[in-house]
Structures are given as C-alpha cells and as structure tokens.
Coordinates of C-alpha atoms in Angstrom, one line a residue:
Chain A
G1 CA -33.4 31.5 -45.3
E2 CA -35.6 31.1 -42.3
S3 CA -35.2 27.9 -40.3
V4 CA -36.9 25.9 -37.6
G5 CA -34.5 24.2 -35.1
L6 CA -34.5 22.2 -32.0
H7 CA -32.5 22.7 -28.8
L8 CA -31.8 19.1 -28.1
P9 CA -31.5 16.2 -30.6
T10 CA -32.1 13.5 -27.9
L11 CA -34.1 13.4 -24.7
S12 CA -34.4 10.5 -22.3
V13 CA -37.2 10.5 -19.7
Q14 CA -38.3 8.1 -17.0
E15 CA -41.6 6.4 -17.7
G16 CA -44.4 8.3 -15.8
D17 CA -42.4 11.6 -15.8
N18 CA -43.3 14.6 -17.8
S19 CA -41.2 15.5 -20.9
I20 CA -40.6 18.8 -22.6
I21 CA -39.4 19.1 -26.1
N22 CA -38.3 22.5 -27.3
C23 CA -38.2 24.2 -30.7
A24 CA -36.8 27.5 -31.8
Y25 CA -37.9 29.3 -34.9
S26 CA -36.4 32.3 -36.6
N27 CA -39.2 33.6 -38.9
S28 CA -41.0 36.3 -37.0
A29 CA -43.8 36.0 -39.5
S30 CA -44.5 32.4 -38.6
D31 CA -48.2 32.2 -38.0
Y32 CA -49.0 28.6 -37.4
F33 CA -47.1 25.8 -35.6
I34 CA -47.6 22.0 -35.6
W35 CA -46.0 19.2 -33.6
Y36 CA -45.6 15.8 -35.2
K37 CA -44.6 12.4 -33.8
Q38 CA -42.7 9.9 -35.9
E39 CA -42.3 6.3 -34.7
S40 CA -39.6 4.1 -36.2
G41 CA -40.5 3.0 -39.7
K42 CA -43.6 5.1 -40.0
G43 CA -44.6 8.4 -41.4
P44 CA -45.1 11.5 -39.1
Q45 CA -48.3 11.7 -37.2
F46 CA -50.0 15.0 -36.3
I47 CA -50.1 15.6 -32.5
I48 CA -51.3 19.2 -31.9
D49 CA -51.2 22.6 -33.4
I50 CA -51.3 26.2 -32.3
R51 CA -52.0 29.6 -34.0
S52 CA -49.8 32.6 -33.3
N53 CA -52.7 34.4 -31.6
M54 CA -52.5 31.8 -28.8
D55 CA -49.8 31.0 -26.3
K56 CA -51.1 27.7 -25.0
R57 CA -53.1 24.8 -26.3
Q58 CA -53.9 21.5 -24.6
G59 CA -54.7 18.1 -26.0
Q60 CA -54.8 14.7 -24.5
R61 CA -51.7 14.4 -22.3
V62 CA -50.0 17.0 -24.5
T63 CA -49.6 20.8 -24.2
V64 CA -48.0 23.2 -26.6
L65 CA -46.7 26.5 -25.4
L66 CA -45.8 29.3 -27.7
N67 CA -43.6 32.3 -26.8
K68 CA -43.6 34.6 -29.7
T69 CA -41.3 37.1 -27.9
V70 CA -38.4 34.7 -28.0
K71 CA -39.6 32.7 -30.9
H72 CA -39.9 29.5 -28.9
L73 CA -42.3 26.6 -29.0
S74 CA -42.5 23.6 -26.7
L75 CA -44.3 20.3 -26.5
Q76 CA -45.1 19.0 -23.0
I77 CA -46.1 15.3 -22.7
A78 CA -47.6 14.4 -19.3
A79 CA -47.0 11.0 -17.6
T80 CA -44.9 9.6 -20.4
Q81 CA -45.5 6.0 -21.6
P82 CA -43.3 3.6 -23.6
G83 CA -45.4 4.4 -26.6
D84 CA -44.3 8.0 -26.5
S85 CA -40.8 7.0 -27.6
A86 CA -40.4 8.5 -31.1
V87 CA -38.9 11.5 -32.9
Y88 CA -40.8 14.7 -32.5
F89 CA -40.8 17.4 -35.1
C90 CA -42.1 21.0 -35.0
A91 CA -43.2 22.6 -38.2
E92 CA -44.2 26.1 -39.0
T93 CA -45.8 28.2 -41.8
A94 CA -45.8 31.9 -42.2
N95 CA -49.4 31.9 -43.5
F96 CA -52.1 29.8 -42.1
G97 CA -53.8 28.1 -45.1
N98 CA -50.5 28.2 -47.0
E99 CA -49.4 24.7 -47.9
K100 CA -45.7 25.4 -47.4
L101 CA -44.5 23.9 -44.2
T102 CA -40.9 24.1 -42.8
F103 CA -40.0 21.3 -40.4
G104 CA -37.4 21.2 -37.7
T105 CA -34.7 18.5 -37.6
G106 CA -36.4 16.5 -34.8
T107 CA -35.8 15.4 -31.2
R108 CA -35.6 11.7 -30.3
L109 CA -37.5 11.0 -27.2
T110 CA -36.7 7.8 -25.4
I111 CA -38.8 6.6 -22.5
I112 CA -36.9 4.6 -19.8
P113 CA -39.0 1.9 -18.2
Chain B
E1 CA -59.8 2.8 -43.4
A2 CA -58.6 6.4 -44.1
Q3 CA -55.1 6.2 -45.4
V4 CA -52.4 7.4 -47.7
T5 CA -50.6 4.7 -49.7
Q6 CA -47.3 4.9 -51.5
N7 CA -45.7 2.5 -53.9
P8 CA -43.2 1.2 -54.1
R9 CA -42.1 1.1 -50.4
Y10 CA -38.5 0.3 -51.4
L11 CA -36.7 1.0 -54.6
I12 CA -33.1 0.6 -55.7
T13 CA -32.3 2.1 -59.1
V14 CA -29.5 3.4 -61.2
T15 CA -28.6 7.0 -62.2
G16 CA -30.7 8.3 -65.1
K17 CA -33.4 5.7 -65.1
K18 CA -36.8 7.4 -64.9
L19 CA -39.0 6.4 -62.0
T20 CA -42.4 7.3 -60.5
V21 CA -43.5 6.9 -56.9
T22 CA -47.2 6.8 -56.6
C23 CA -49.3 8.3 -53.9
S24 CA -53.0 7.8 -53.3
Q25 CA -55.4 8.9 -50.6
N26 CA -58.9 7.8 -50.0
M27 CA -60.1 10.8 -47.8
N28 CA -61.1 13.2 -50.6
H29 CA -58.5 15.6 -49.4
E30 CA -57.7 18.7 -51.4
Y31 CA -54.2 19.2 -50.3
M32 CA -51.3 16.8 -51.0
S33 CA -47.5 17.2 -50.5
W34 CA -44.3 15.3 -51.1
Y35 CA -41.4 15.4 -48.7
R36 CA -38.0 14.0 -48.5
Q37 CA -36.4 13.1 -45.2
D38 CA -32.6 13.0 -44.7
P39 CA -30.6 12.5 -41.6
G40 CA -29.9 15.7 -39.8
L41 CA -32.1 17.7 -42.3
G42 CA -35.5 16.6 -41.2
L43 CA -38.4 16.7 -43.6
R44 CA -38.2 19.0 -46.6
Q45 CA -41.1 19.8 -48.8
I46 CA -40.5 19.0 -52.5
Y47 CA -43.9 19.9 -54.1
Y48 CA -47.4 20.5 -53.0
S49 CA -50.8 20.6 -54.5
M50 CA -53.8 22.5 -53.3
N51 CA -56.2 20.8 -55.7
V52 CA -56.5 19.1 -59.0
E53 CA -54.2 20.7 -61.6
V54 CA -52.8 23.1 -59.0
T55 CA -49.3 22.3 -58.0
D56 CA -46.4 24.4 -56.6
K57 CA -42.8 24.1 -55.6
G58 CA -41.7 23.5 -52.1
D59 CA -38.2 24.0 -50.7
V60 CA -36.4 21.4 -52.7
P61 CA -38.1 20.9 -56.1
E62 CA -35.0 20.5 -58.3
G63 CA -34.9 17.1 -60.1
Y64 CA -38.6 16.3 -59.4
K65 CA -41.9 16.6 -61.1
V66 CA -45.4 16.0 -60.0
S67 CA -48.9 15.9 -61.4
R68 CA -52.4 16.1 -60.0
K69 CA -54.8 14.9 -62.6
E70 CA -57.2 13.4 -60.1
K71 CA -57.9 14.4 -56.5
R72 CA -56.8 11.1 -55.0
N73 CA -53.4 10.7 -56.8
F74 CA -50.3 12.7 -56.6
P75 CA -47.3 10.9 -58.2
L76 CA -43.7 12.0 -57.8
I77 CA -41.6 11.7 -60.9
L78 CA -37.8 11.6 -61.1
E79 CA -37.0 12.0 -64.8
S80 CA -33.3 11.3 -64.4
P81 CA -32.5 10.2 -60.8
S82 CA -29.1 11.0 -59.3
P83 CA -27.4 9.6 -56.2
N84 CA -28.2 12.8 -54.2
Q85 CA -31.9 11.9 -54.5
T86 CA -31.3 8.8 -52.4
S87 CA -33.7 9.5 -49.5
L88 CA -36.8 8.5 -47.6
Y89 CA -39.9 10.0 -49.3
F90 CA -43.2 10.8 -47.8
C91 CA -46.5 11.7 -49.3
A92 CA -49.1 13.5 -47.2
S93 CA -52.6 14.8 -47.6
R94 CA -55.0 16.9 -45.6
S95 CA -58.4 18.5 -45.7
S96 CA -59.0 22.1 -44.7
S97 CA -57.4 21.6 -41.3
Y98 CA -53.7 21.1 -40.9
E99 CA -54.0 17.6 -39.7
Q100 CA -51.9 16.0 -42.3
Y101 CA -51.9 12.3 -42.9
F102 CA -48.6 10.8 -44.0
G103 CA -48.0 7.7 -46.1
P104 CA -45.7 5.0 -44.8
G105 CA -42.7 6.2 -46.8
T106 CA -40.7 5.1 -49.8
R107 CA -37.0 4.4 -49.4
L108 CA -35.2 5.2 -52.6
T109 CA -31.6 4.4 -53.3
V110 CA -30.0 5.7 -56.5
T111 CA -26.6 4.1 -57.4

C-alpha cells in the first residue's frame, strides 16, 4: 500500500539554529498534508497543514514546503528553542475532507542548549 | 478548557478479557478517530467516525470495535484482547478543519 516515510529518524540542532525535518510520500494522489508535534508522554499536537495546490505555507516560526514533483514535504522550524524538542510526524490524506489519515513514523528532534 | 479525555490512562489486562477504553470530547466536534502507536510504525488509524452513528474502518481495524451513539463519546472496544494489541492508543477529534485534538493516550498491556 501507499506509505509516508521520513528521511531521518533523529535530528539534533543547536538552540537558535533553524531545523529542517523531511518527509517523503509515495501516494501521488495525496491531497492534503499535516505536520504534528508529539512531546514525551503527550498526544500529537497539530502544527501546520498544506493543500496540494500550494507549495509553501508559513506559520509562527514554522514553514512547510511541498514539492509534488518529487513527493517531498519538509517542516522548517526557525530559531529553535528547547521546547521544540519532540517527535515530529507528517501525515497525509488522498482526499481533503476524508477522515483517513496516514502518518509517517516520525523524526525525533533534539535541541542542544 | 477544550480537551479530549481518555480513560483509563494505563491498563494491564489478560488475553481474552473484554475491555473498553472511553474517549470524550467537549468541543462538539463531528469527527473522531482512534489510533494506535507502536515503535517504528508511527500512528495507525483504527477506526474513525464522521458523526453520530457513522463509523468506518481505518488501516488496522481487526480486533477492535467502536460506537458513536453520542457526539461527544467514541469508545474503543476490544472484545477479546490479544498480546499483539499491546500498544499506546490515542483518541482524537476535530471540527471541519483538520486541526485534530488528541487525547493524552492510553497505554494498554495485554498479557
């Protein structure tokens, strides 16, 4: 079946630097993408989303980039802080409005003080 | 406070003993889902519901049942739990946007 994966399982970044977390997807019909953050002992938390008709979307300190040609999604976090340490998941659905979501396996981001 | 609650938070049980994990949300959300999270596999959707009395299978529904008799509640039922259902379970809800709110998780161990 289709899968959503991540290039790197772990990433360590110096506090204050920018971080980039990558996600590859294989379903060419994927229509909608979401990034979640999961801190230790907690449930995932929505960060930012993007539709397939866009290639970039910005939030507060975060930017999501979508490259449909190579089926690649990235999450950029600017000026990382210790509170950014968490596991980050991408998720996708092939039909916006559809409740079925497929999640990636996650990347653990560690911020080095 | 807007939240999704799950109970119990931790449960150790034996094979075959029926159990129910409750999920409740206070945001009047139409959509609710159950996920399991396993190391190396990420979050996998078990069942979802798009409104009262409307439920459908996710990616890993085998061995689970759900019901949605009221908008706020979406219990997950394991009729005959087996050790391969040992996992961390999350309930989630959302309104018309995709900003899902997740519960705190239920860690289930089946021996």
